[in-house]
Coordinates of C-alpha atoms in Angstrom, one line a residue:
X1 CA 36.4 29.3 -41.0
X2 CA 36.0 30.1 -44.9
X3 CA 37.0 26.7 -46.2
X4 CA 37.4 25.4 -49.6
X5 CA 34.5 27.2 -51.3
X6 CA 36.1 30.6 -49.7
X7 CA 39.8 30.2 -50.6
X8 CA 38.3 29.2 -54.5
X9 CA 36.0 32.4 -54.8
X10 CA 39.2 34.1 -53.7
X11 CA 41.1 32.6 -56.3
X12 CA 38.3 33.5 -58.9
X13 CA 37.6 36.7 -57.5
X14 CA 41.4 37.4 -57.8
X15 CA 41.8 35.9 -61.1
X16 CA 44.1 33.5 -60.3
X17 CA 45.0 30.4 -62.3
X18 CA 45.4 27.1 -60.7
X19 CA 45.1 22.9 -61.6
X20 CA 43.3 20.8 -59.4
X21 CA 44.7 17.2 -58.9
X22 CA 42.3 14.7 -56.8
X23 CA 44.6 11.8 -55.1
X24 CA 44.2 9.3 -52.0
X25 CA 45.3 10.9 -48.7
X26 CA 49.0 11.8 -47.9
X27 CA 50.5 12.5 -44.7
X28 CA 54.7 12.6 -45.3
X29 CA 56.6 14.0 -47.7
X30 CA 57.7 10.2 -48.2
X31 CA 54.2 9.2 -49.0
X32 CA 53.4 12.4 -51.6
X33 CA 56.8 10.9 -53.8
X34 CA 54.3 8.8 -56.0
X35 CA 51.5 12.0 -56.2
X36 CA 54.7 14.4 -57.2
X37 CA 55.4 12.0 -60.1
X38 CA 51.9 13.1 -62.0
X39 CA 52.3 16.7 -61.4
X40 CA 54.8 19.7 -62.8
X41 CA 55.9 21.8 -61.0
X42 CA 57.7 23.0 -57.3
X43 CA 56.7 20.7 -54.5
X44 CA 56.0 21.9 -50.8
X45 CA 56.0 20.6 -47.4
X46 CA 55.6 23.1 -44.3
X47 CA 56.7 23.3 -41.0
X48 CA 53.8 25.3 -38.0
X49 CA 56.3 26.6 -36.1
X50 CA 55.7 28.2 -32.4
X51 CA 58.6 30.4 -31.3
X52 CA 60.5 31.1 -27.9
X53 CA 58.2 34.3 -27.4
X54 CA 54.7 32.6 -28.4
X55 CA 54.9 33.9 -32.2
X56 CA 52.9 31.3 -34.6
X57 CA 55.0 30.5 -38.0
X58 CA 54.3 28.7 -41.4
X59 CA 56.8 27.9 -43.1
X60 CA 56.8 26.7 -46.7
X61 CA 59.7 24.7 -48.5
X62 CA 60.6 22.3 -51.1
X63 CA 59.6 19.0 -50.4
X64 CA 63.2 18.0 -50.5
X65 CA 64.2 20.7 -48.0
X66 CA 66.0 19.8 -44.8
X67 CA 65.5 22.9 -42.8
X68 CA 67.7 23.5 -40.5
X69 CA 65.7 24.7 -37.2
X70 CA 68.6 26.4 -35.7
X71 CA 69.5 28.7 -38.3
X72 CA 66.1 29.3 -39.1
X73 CA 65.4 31.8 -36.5
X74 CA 68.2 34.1 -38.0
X75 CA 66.9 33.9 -41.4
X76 CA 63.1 34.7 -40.4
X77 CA 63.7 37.4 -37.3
X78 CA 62.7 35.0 -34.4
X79 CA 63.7 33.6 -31.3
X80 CA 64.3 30.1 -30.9
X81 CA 61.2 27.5 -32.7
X82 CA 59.9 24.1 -32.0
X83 CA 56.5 22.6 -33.7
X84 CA 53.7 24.2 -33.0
X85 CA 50.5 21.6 -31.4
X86 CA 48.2 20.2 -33.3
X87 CA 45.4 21.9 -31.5
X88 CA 46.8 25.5 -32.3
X89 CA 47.2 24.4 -35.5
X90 CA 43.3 23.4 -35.8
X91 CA 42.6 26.6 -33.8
X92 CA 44.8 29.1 -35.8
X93 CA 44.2 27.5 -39.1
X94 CA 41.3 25.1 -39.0
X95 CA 43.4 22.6 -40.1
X96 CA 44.5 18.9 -39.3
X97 CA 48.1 17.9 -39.6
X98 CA 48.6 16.3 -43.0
X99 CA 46.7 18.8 -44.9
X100 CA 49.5 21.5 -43.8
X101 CA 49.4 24.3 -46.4
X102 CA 49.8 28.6 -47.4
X103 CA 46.6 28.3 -48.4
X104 CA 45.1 27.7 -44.5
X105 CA 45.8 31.4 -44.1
X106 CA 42.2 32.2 -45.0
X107 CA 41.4 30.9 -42.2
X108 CA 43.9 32.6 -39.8
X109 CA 43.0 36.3 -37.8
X110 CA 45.7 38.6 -39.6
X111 CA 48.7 38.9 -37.1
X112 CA 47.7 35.7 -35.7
X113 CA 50.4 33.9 -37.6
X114 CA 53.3 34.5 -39.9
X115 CA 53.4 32.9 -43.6
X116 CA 57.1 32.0 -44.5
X117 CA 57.1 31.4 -48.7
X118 CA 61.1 30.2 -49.2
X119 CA 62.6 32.8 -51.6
X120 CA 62.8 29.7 -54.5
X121 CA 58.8 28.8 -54.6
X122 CA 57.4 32.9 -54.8
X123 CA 59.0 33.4 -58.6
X124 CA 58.5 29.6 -59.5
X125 CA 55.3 28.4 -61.1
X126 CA 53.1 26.2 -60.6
X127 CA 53.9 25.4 -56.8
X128 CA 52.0 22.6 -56.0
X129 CA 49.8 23.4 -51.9
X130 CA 47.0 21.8 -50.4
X131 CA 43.9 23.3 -51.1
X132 CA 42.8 22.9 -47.2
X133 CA 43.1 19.0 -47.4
X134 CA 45.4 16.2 -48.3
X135 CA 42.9 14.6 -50.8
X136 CA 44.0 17.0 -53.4
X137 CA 46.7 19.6 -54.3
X138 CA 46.4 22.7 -56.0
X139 CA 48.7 24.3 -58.6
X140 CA 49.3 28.3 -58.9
X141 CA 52.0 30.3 -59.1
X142 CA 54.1 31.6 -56.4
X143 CA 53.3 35.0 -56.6
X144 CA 49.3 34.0 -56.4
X145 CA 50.0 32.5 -53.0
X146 CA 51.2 35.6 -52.1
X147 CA 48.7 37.6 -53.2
X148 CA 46.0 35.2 -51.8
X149 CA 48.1 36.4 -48.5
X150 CA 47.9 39.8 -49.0
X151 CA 44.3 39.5 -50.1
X152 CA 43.3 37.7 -46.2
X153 CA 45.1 40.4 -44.7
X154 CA 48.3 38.6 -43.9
X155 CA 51.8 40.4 -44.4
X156 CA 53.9 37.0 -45.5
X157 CA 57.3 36.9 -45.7
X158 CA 59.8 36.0 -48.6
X159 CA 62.9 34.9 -47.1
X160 CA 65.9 32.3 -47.9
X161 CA 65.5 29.2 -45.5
X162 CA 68.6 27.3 -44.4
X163 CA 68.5 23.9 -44.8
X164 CA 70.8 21.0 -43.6
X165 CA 74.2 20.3 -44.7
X166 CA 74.1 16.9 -46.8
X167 CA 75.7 14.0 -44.5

């Protein structure tokens, strides 16, 4: 596992820029509202997905997203996906639940999983990621996210990701 001093000797290695914010521990989307406040930008939450033939997905939204999980199949090319465990998440990504990010890619074999960036967050910037920890977040563009993909040897997709009708 490469860890935080890996994925930031990417970033300067690649000459990516990127913010830093420090801030106490979040673990819902409800709970990062008051951290979101204090930073610009696009805001992310993101689904590990396992699908119905054993794939591994990551899939990164807006915060305010409401994806809805049986469309979402269709837009990425899978079969049918439910959350993935948080043991294959630590496994494939070295990575507790809570500190859910792109970023824990560096980590990940290539082909091991797929990285989902929705269409809106690769051409915004910043978008605001854990940096391999939810103690901080990280602000870079979304094309640097995808590089930093391309860079580990992961092929991520760019897709449109159907969310919820409002009730």
């Amino acid at each position: 596992m490469r860890g935080e001093a890996g994925l930031r000797a990417d970033m300067c290695a690649l000459g990516i820029p990127f913010a830093e914010h420090d801030h106490d521990a979040v673990f819902t989307v409800a709970e990062s509202d008051a951290v979101h406040a204090a930073m610009p930008g696009a805001h992310t939450k993101n689904l590990f997905l396992k699908d119905k033939g054993g794939a591994y997905w990551l899939v990164t939204v807006p915060s305010d997203a409401r994806v809805d999980l049986k469309r979402l199949p269709v837009a990425i090319g899978c079969k049918h996906v439910s959350f993935g465990k948080a043991a294959d998440m630590e496994r494939l990504l070295g990575i507790a639940p809570g500190s859910v990010t792109p970023l824990a890619a560096i980590n990940a074999a290539p082909g091991s999983i797929t990285v989902v960036l929705d269409a809106p967050l690769a051409d915004a910037d910043p978008v605001n990621v854990h940096p391999l920890r939810n103690t901080a977040t990280l602000a870079l563009a979304g094309g640097a996210i995808l590089d930093l993909l391309r860079h580990w040897g992961h092929d991520p997709m760019v897709a449109t990701i159907p969310v919820q009708d409002n009730p």
